[in-house]
């Protein structure tokens, strides 16, 4: 007897693990993750302690060369030294910077180059709002890498997506005097469509369509009552007991008819 056994329908190595995604779609996701890192509510929703942070996005200098200096920076920004979960993301701009060695040994803190930003680091688990600390050189390169509304991007065929609305407060836009002066007033009186009734089941509806239906219905009911009464009388007559005198007379008439039939026929009794 086999106890435990193997896994039913185990995962195969030839499973389709990866999906092809358009390049512009990945770029759009990266810039969206960068933009969300500057929204305090999204950053706090991920669990980052940013009450003592002066502003978002946070930009620091490229002066951190040792781990002790890096820890001092994190103490000022997050008020926590040891990080067990996903912590801050340090984005640097110059290749071979000493800042990478300073931050790489701190648990939970990750380092990324501004020219090679990874979406899985900007939004771990698909959740936006990671606390990103930018160096001055990295922050200055953002406009040239992704472009802006005034400058074109270094990436071929890429334009920075614009917001559809200048004012994102939709409720304020709708309730503004300019919009409310143009829109139609609120309809306080609601005109509901009447419910249609089946004339075959509703007598009042049938009378509206056919006034003679009431008379026809009455005549059909009276005719049905007469049929029921006649049938009942007929059954009572059949089921009633016959008196003895009448039964004897019927029996004698039957015998007389039988004798007449025998005498008129060619058969004789033996």
mmCIF file of C-alpha atoms in Angstrom:
data_model
loop_
_atom_site.group_PDB
_atom_site.id
_atom_site.type_symbol
_atom_site.label_atom_id
_atom_site.label_comp_id
_atom_site.label_asym_id
_atom_site.label_seq_id
_atom_site.Cartn_x
_atom_site.Cartn_y
_atom_site.Cartn_z
ATOM 1 C CA UNK A 1 0.000 0.000 0.000
ATOM 2 C CA UNK A 2 1.396 3.402 -1.017
ATOM 3 C CA UNK A 3 1.049 6.031 1.680
ATOM 4 C CA UNK A 4 1.110 9.679 0.652
ATOM 5 C CA UNK A 5 1.951 9.214 -3.000
ATOM 6 C CA UNK A 6 2.890 11.848 -5.507
ATOM 7 C CA UNK A 7 1.214 15.067 -6.537
ATOM 8 C CA UNK A 8 -1.758 14.791 -8.859
ATOM 9 C CA UNK A 9 -1.143 16.461 -12.239
ATOM 10 C CA UNK A 10 2.226 17.952 -11.210
ATOM 11 C CA UNK A 11 3.480 21.157 -12.797
ATOM 12 C CA UNK A 12 5.562 20.626 -15.905
ATOM 13 C CA UNK A 13 8.679 22.468 -16.959
ATOM 14 C CA UNK A 14 7.150 23.118 -20.367
ATOM 15 C CA UNK A 15 4.352 25.219 -18.881
ATOM 16 C CA UNK A 16 3.948 28.625 -20.491
ATOM 17 C CA UNK A 17 5.581 30.614 -17.731
ATOM 18 C CA UNK A 18 6.168 33.875 -19.616
ATOM 19 C CA UNK A 19 3.895 36.154 -21.603
ATOM 20 C CA UNK A 20 4.888 38.554 -24.345
ATOM 21 C CA UNK A 21 3.927 42.146 -23.589
ATOM 22 C CA UNK A 22 4.239 45.166 -25.846
ATOM 23 C CA UNK A 23 7.241 47.384 -25.171
ATOM 24 C CA UNK A 24 5.196 50.580 -24.858
ATOM 25 C CA UNK A 25 2.864 48.830 -22.449
ATOM 26 C CA UNK A 26 5.803 47.911 -20.179
ATOM 27 C CA UNK A 27 7.116 51.471 -20.415
ATOM 28 C CA UNK A 28 3.682 52.789 -19.462
ATOM 29 C CA UNK A 29 3.657 50.490 -16.419
ATOM 30 C CA UNK A 30 7.118 51.675 -15.334
ATOM 31 C CA UNK A 31 6.262 55.391 -15.516
ATOM 32 C CA UNK A 32 2.972 54.703 -13.699
ATOM 33 C CA UNK A 33 4.863 52.977 -10.894
ATOM 34 C CA UNK A 34 7.303 55.913 -10.708
ATOM 35 C CA UNK A 35 4.413 58.397 -10.543
ATOM 36 C CA UNK A 36 2.659 56.401 -7.800
ATOM 37 C CA UNK A 37 5.820 56.454 -5.664
ATOM 38 C CA UNK A 38 5.285 60.217 -5.282
ATOM 39 C CA UNK A 39 1.750 59.851 -3.836
ATOM 40 C CA UNK A 40 1.925 59.714 -0.006
ATOM 41 C CA UNK A 41 -1.356 57.832 0.414
ATOM 42 C CA UNK A 42 -0.230 54.999 -1.858
ATOM 43 C CA UNK A 43 3.166 54.798 -0.187
ATOM 44 C CA UNK A 44 1.613 54.660 3.282
ATOM 45 C CA UNK A 45 -0.863 52.026 2.112
ATOM 46 C CA UNK A 46 2.056 49.695 1.448
ATOM 47 C CA UNK A 47 3.137 50.028 5.080
ATOM 48 C CA UNK A 48 6.037 52.481 4.739
ATOM 49 C CA UNK A 49 6.587 54.831 7.670
ATOM 50 C CA UNK A 50 7.003 58.212 5.995
ATOM 51 C CA UNK A 51 5.657 60.538 8.668
ATOM 52 C CA UNK A 52 9.090 62.084 9.186
ATOM 53 C CA UNK A 53 9.939 62.316 5.477
ATOM 54 C CA UNK A 54 10.051 65.984 4.416
ATOM 55 C CA UNK A 55 8.614 65.448 0.919
ATOM 56 C CA UNK A 56 7.897 62.915 -1.807
ATOM 57 C CA UNK A 57 9.664 62.073 -4.043
ATOM 58 C CA UNK A 58 12.676 62.061 -1.717
ATOM 59 C CA UNK A 59 15.939 63.134 -3.351
ATOM 60 C CA UNK A 60 19.291 62.742 -1.567
ATOM 61 C CA UNK A 61 22.861 63.433 -2.544
ATOM 62 C CA UNK A 62 25.403 60.931 -3.842
ATOM 63 C CA UNK A 63 27.518 61.212 -0.687
ATOM 64 C CA UNK A 64 26.762 57.858 0.962
ATOM 65 C CA UNK A 65 29.892 55.729 0.534
ATOM 66 C CA UNK A 66 29.698 53.379 3.538
ATOM 67 C CA UNK A 67 26.974 51.268 5.069
ATOM 68 C CA UNK A 68 27.051 53.286 8.304
ATOM 69 C CA UNK A 69 26.263 56.447 6.378
ATOM 70 C CA UNK A 70 23.494 54.646 4.486
ATOM 71 C CA UNK A 71 21.960 53.473 7.771
ATOM 72 C CA UNK A 72 22.016 57.037 9.062
ATOM 73 C CA UNK A 73 20.098 58.152 5.974
ATOM 74 C CA UNK A 74 17.490 55.420 6.462
ATOM 75 C CA UNK A 75 17.142 56.349 10.123
ATOM 76 C CA UNK A 76 16.281 59.880 9.112
ATOM 77 C CA UNK A 77 13.840 58.821 6.421
ATOM 78 C CA UNK A 78 12.084 55.762 7.851
ATOM 79 C CA UNK A 79 12.982 55.757 11.545
ATOM 80 C CA UNK A 80 13.723 52.053 11.252
ATOM 81 C CA UNK A 81 17.032 50.344 10.731
ATOM 82 C CA UNK A 82 16.336 46.662 10.297
ATOM 83 C CA UNK A 83 13.846 45.882 7.530
ATOM 84 C CA UNK A 84 12.371 42.429 7.189
ATOM 85 C CA UNK A 85 9.910 43.091 4.368
ATOM 86 C CA UNK A 86 10.315 45.011 1.142
ATOM 87 C CA UNK A 87 11.769 48.316 2.198
ATOM 88 C CA UNK A 88 13.113 51.297 0.352
ATOM 89 C CA UNK A 89 14.340 51.282 -3.227
ATOM 90 C CA UNK A 90 17.471 53.332 -3.824
ATOM 91 C CA UNK A 91 17.769 54.629 -7.397
ATOM 92 C CA UNK A 92 21.183 55.924 -8.440
ATOM 93 C CA UNK A 93 22.280 57.603 -11.661
ATOM 94 C CA UNK A 94 26.027 57.177 -12.104
ATOM 95 C CA UNK A 95 27.414 53.773 -13.031
ATOM 96 C CA UNK A 96 29.817 52.295 -10.475
ATOM 97 C CA UNK A 97 28.694 54.578 -7.698
ATOM 98 C CA UNK A 98 29.925 53.807 -4.190
ATOM 99 C CA UNK A 99 26.350 54.206 -2.981
ATOM 100 C CA UNK A 100 25.555 50.710 -4.323
ATOM 101 C CA UNK A 101 28.019 49.056 -1.964
ATOM 102 C CA UNK A 102 26.777 51.178 0.923
ATOM 103 C CA UNK A 103 23.127 50.091 0.622
ATOM 104 C CA UNK A 104 23.413 46.529 -0.703
ATOM 105 C CA UNK A 105 24.058 44.895 2.701
ATOM 106 C CA UNK A 106 20.988 46.336 4.408
ATOM 107 C CA UNK A 107 18.146 43.763 4.575
ATOM 108 C CA UNK A 108 15.037 44.750 2.639
ATOM 109 C CA UNK A 109 16.691 47.632 0.806
ATOM 110 C CA UNK A 110 17.231 47.237 -2.935
ATOM 111 C CA UNK A 111 19.309 49.258 -5.355
ATOM 112 C CA UNK A 112 18.516 49.976 -9.013
ATOM 113 C CA UNK A 113 20.011 52.023 -11.813
ATOM 114 C CA UNK A 114 17.774 54.736 -13.216
ATOM 115 C CA UNK A 115 18.534 53.575 -16.764
ATOM 116 C CA UNK A 116 17.530 49.977 -15.936
ATOM 117 C CA UNK A 117 14.491 50.338 -13.688
ATOM 118 C CA UNK A 118 12.730 47.048 -13.016
ATOM 119 C CA UNK A 119 8.972 46.996 -12.705
ATOM 120 C CA UNK A 120 9.107 44.160 -10.153
ATOM 121 C CA UNK A 121 11.211 46.377 -7.901
ATOM 122 C CA UNK A 122 9.093 49.506 -8.397
ATOM 123 C CA UNK A 123 5.850 47.626 -7.695
ATOM 124 C CA UNK A 124 6.533 44.348 -5.844
ATOM 125 C CA UNK A 125 3.673 41.911 -6.167
ATOM 126 C CA UNK A 126 1.874 44.254 -8.552
ATOM 127 C CA UNK A 127 1.155 46.777 -5.771
ATOM 128 C CA UNK A 128 2.014 50.392 -6.488
ATOM 129 C CA UNK A 129 3.449 52.884 -4.033
ATOM 130 C CA UNK A 130 6.906 51.655 -3.028
ATOM 131 C CA UNK A 131 9.037 54.125 -1.110
ATOM 132 C CA UNK A 132 11.694 55.209 -3.617
ATOM 133 C CA UNK A 133 14.745 57.265 -2.614
ATOM 134 C CA UNK A 134 16.326 59.046 -5.581
ATOM 135 C CA UNK A 135 19.836 60.343 -5.835
ATOM 136 C CA UNK A 136 20.273 63.771 -7.337
ATOM 137 C CA UNK A 137 21.927 62.440 -10.492
ATOM 138 C CA UNK A 138 19.189 59.821 -11.025
ATOM 139 C CA UNK A 139 16.387 62.321 -10.562
ATOM 140 C CA UNK A 140 17.941 64.685 -13.108
ATOM 141 C CA UNK A 141 18.111 61.888 -15.695
ATOM 142 C CA UNK A 142 14.385 61.060 -15.558
ATOM 143 C CA UNK A 143 13.365 63.797 -18.000
ATOM 144 C CA UNK A 144 15.905 62.661 -20.578
ATOM 145 C CA UNK A 145 15.110 58.940 -20.222
ATOM 146 C CA UNK A 146 11.305 58.961 -20.160
ATOM 147 C CA UNK A 147 10.802 62.441 -21.580
ATOM 148 C CA UNK A 148 8.359 65.092 -20.461
ATOM 149 C CA UNK A 149 5.562 67.153 -21.928
ATOM 150 C CA UNK A 150 8.159 69.536 -23.390
ATOM 151 C CA UNK A 151 11.051 67.186 -24.192
ATOM 152 C CA UNK A 152 11.088 63.979 -26.238
ATOM 153 C CA UNK A 153 12.293 60.729 -24.754
ATOM 154 C CA UNK A 154 15.526 58.922 -25.580
ATOM 155 C CA UNK A 155 13.462 55.816 -26.229
ATOM 156 C CA UNK A 156 12.542 55.474 -29.876
ATOM 157 C CA UNK A 157 8.856 55.966 -30.648
ATOM 158 C CA UNK A 158 7.866 56.628 -27.038
ATOM 159 C CA UNK A 159 5.822 59.569 -25.811
ATOM 160 C CA UNK A 160 5.129 60.148 -22.137
ATOM 161 C CA UNK A 161 1.410 59.477 -21.479
ATOM 162 C CA UNK A 162 -0.631 62.534 -20.560
ATOM 163 C CA UNK A 163 -3.440 62.592 -18.068
ATOM 164 C CA UNK A 164 -6.920 62.688 -19.556
ATOM 165 C CA UNK A 165 -8.113 65.303 -17.062
ATOM 166 C CA UNK A 166 -6.310 68.436 -15.893
ATOM 167 C CA UNK A 167 -8.271 68.377 -12.639
ATOM 168 C CA UNK A 168 -8.586 64.848 -11.283
ATOM 169 C CA UNK A 169 -11.262 65.876 -8.756
ATOM 170 C CA UNK A 170 -14.273 64.721 -10.764
ATOM 171 C CA UNK A 171 -16.837 65.550 -8.067
ATOM 172 C CA UNK A 172 -15.601 69.121 -7.867
ATOM 173 C CA UNK A 173 -15.780 69.445 -11.660
ATOM 174 C CA UNK A 174 -19.351 68.146 -11.828
ATOM 175 C CA UNK A 175 -20.569 70.346 -8.957
ATOM 176 C CA UNK A 176 -18.913 73.491 -10.322
ATOM 177 C CA UNK A 177 -21.076 76.466 -11.301
ATOM 178 C CA UNK A 178 -19.952 76.291 -14.937
ATOM 179 C CA UNK A 179 -21.174 72.713 -15.368
ATOM 180 C CA UNK A 180 -24.324 73.011 -13.234
ATOM 181 C CA UNK A 181 -25.478 76.080 -15.186
ATOM 182 C CA UNK A 182 -25.548 74.058 -18.415
ATOM 183 C CA UNK A 183 -26.863 70.664 -17.354
ATOM 184 C CA UNK A 184 -30.562 69.906 -17.138
ATOM 185 C CA UNK A 185 -32.302 70.166 -13.749
ATOM 186 C CA UNK A 186 -32.966 67.101 -11.640
ATOM 187 C CA UNK A 187 -36.118 65.226 -12.577
ATOM 188 C CA UNK A 188 -38.032 65.014 -9.317
ATOM 189 C CA UNK A 189 -41.180 63.535 -10.849
ATOM 190 C CA UNK A 190 -40.446 60.111 -12.201
ATOM 191 C CA UNK A 191 -42.800 58.853 -14.881
ATOM 192 C CA UNK A 192 -42.940 55.102 -14.668
ATOM 193 C CA UNK A 193 -44.253 52.909 -17.438
ATOM 194 C CA UNK A 194 -47.533 51.151 -16.526
ATOM 195 C CA UNK A 195 -47.389 47.429 -15.969
ATOM 196 C CA UNK A 196 -49.102 45.519 -18.758
ATOM 197 C CA UNK A 197 -51.689 43.009 -17.577
ATOM 198 C CA UNK A 198 -52.766 39.835 -19.326
ATOM 199 C CA UNK A 199 -56.407 40.190 -20.523
ATOM 200 C CA UNK A 200 -56.833 36.415 -20.437
ATOM 201 C CA UNK A 201 -56.175 36.454 -16.688
ATOM 202 C CA UNK A 202 -57.437 39.929 -15.723
ATOM 203 C CA UNK A 203 -61.172 40.540 -16.275
ATOM 204 C CA UNK A 204 -61.001 44.342 -16.067
ATOM 205 C CA UNK A 205 -58.350 44.444 -18.790
ATOM 206 C CA UNK A 206 -60.465 42.126 -20.946
ATOM 207 C CA UNK A 207 -63.541 44.354 -20.488
ATOM 208 C CA UNK A 208 -61.564 47.344 -21.745
ATOM 209 C CA UNK A 209 -60.679 45.431 -24.896
ATOM 210 C CA UNK A 210 -64.012 43.573 -25.305
ATOM 211 C CA UNK A 211 -67.098 44.912 -23.437
ATOM 212 C CA UNK A 212 -69.142 41.856 -24.521
ATOM 213 C CA UNK A 213 -66.754 39.568 -22.605
ATOM 214 C CA UNK A 214 -68.769 40.009 -19.388
ATOM 215 C CA UNK A 215 -72.023 38.864 -21.023
ATOM 216 C CA UNK A 216 -70.289 35.980 -22.777
ATOM 217 C CA UNK A 217 -68.702 34.939 -19.500
ATOM 218 C CA UNK A 218 -72.082 35.016 -17.710
ATOM 219 C CA UNK A 219 -73.755 32.975 -20.457
ATOM 220 C CA UNK A 220 -70.985 30.390 -20.410
ATOM 221 C CA UNK A 221 -71.286 30.078 -16.622
ATOM 222 C CA UNK A 222 -75.084 29.631 -16.812
ATOM 223 C CA UNK A 223 -74.762 27.028 -19.581
ATOM 224 C CA UNK A 224 -72.172 25.170 -17.556
ATOM 225 C CA UNK A 225 -74.451 25.209 -14.512
ATOM 226 C CA UNK A 226 -77.356 23.814 -16.583
ATOM 227 C CA UNK A 227 -75.171 21.033 -17.951
ATOM 228 C CA UNK A 228 -74.035 20.105 -14.478
ATOM 229 C CA UNK A 229 -77.624 20.096 -13.192
ATOM 230 C CA UNK A 230 -78.897 17.942 -16.043
ATOM 231 C CA UNK A 231 -76.090 15.435 -15.642
ATOM 232 C CA UNK A 232 -76.744 15.213 -11.928
ATOM 233 C CA UNK A 233 -80.455 14.605 -12.472
ATOM 234 C CA UNK A 234 -79.701 11.905 -15.001
ATOM 235 C CA UNK A 235 -77.298 10.138 -12.667
ATOM 236 C CA UNK A 236 -79.761 10.380 -9.756
ATOM 237 C CA UNK A 237 -82.451 8.851 -11.921
ATOM 238 C CA UNK A 238 -80.252 5.931 -12.882
ATOM 239 C CA UNK A 239 -79.065 5.338 -9.352
ATOM 240 C CA UNK A 240 -82.574 5.513 -7.764
ATOM 241 C CA UNK A 241 -84.085 2.147 -6.566
ATOM 242 C CA UNK A 242 -87.071 0.763 -8.592
ATOM 243 C CA UNK A 243 -90.266 -0.229 -6.632
ATOM 244 C CA UNK A 244 -91.115 -3.961 -6.398
ATOM 245 C CA UNK A 245 -94.349 -3.645 -8.393
ATOM 246 C CA UNK A 246 -92.587 -1.887 -11.227
ATOM 247 C CA UNK A 247 -89.735 -4.423 -11.142
ATOM 248 C CA UNK A 248 -92.224 -7.311 -11.302
ATOM 249 C CA UNK A 249 -94.032 -5.698 -14.235
ATOM 250 C CA UNK A 250 -90.753 -5.219 -16.114
ATOM 251 C CA UNK A 251 -89.844 -8.862 -15.457
ATOM 252 C CA UNK A 252 -93.233 -10.131 -16.662
ATOM 253 C CA UNK A 253 -93.001 -8.001 -19.847
ATOM 254 C CA UNK A 254 -89.587 -9.488 -20.514
ATOM 255 C CA UNK A 255 -90.844 -13.054 -20.164
ATOM 256 C CA UNK A 256 -93.823 -12.336 -22.449
ATOM 257 C CA UNK A 257 -91.499 -10.898 -25.108
ATOM 258 C CA UNK A 258 -89.294 -13.954 -24.850
ATOM 259 C CA UNK A 259 -92.245 -16.327 -25.308
ATOM 260 C CA UNK A 260 -93.392 -14.375 -28.346
ATOM 261 C CA UNK A 261 -89.947 -14.566 -29.874
ATOM 262 C CA UNK A 262 -89.755 -18.348 -29.357
ATOM 263 C CA UNK A 263 -93.160 -18.987 -30.862
ATOM 264 C CA UNK A 264 -92.430 -16.919 -33.956
ATOM 265 C CA UNK A 265 -89.072 -18.570 -34.607
ATOM 266 C CA UNK A 266 -88.321 -21.974 -36.129
ATOM 267 C CA UNK A 267 -86.592 -23.200 -32.973
ATOM 268 C CA UNK A 268 -88.452 -25.424 -30.562
ATOM 269 C CA UNK A 269 -87.648 -26.270 -27.053
ATOM 270 C CA UNK A 270 -86.513 -29.778 -26.231
#
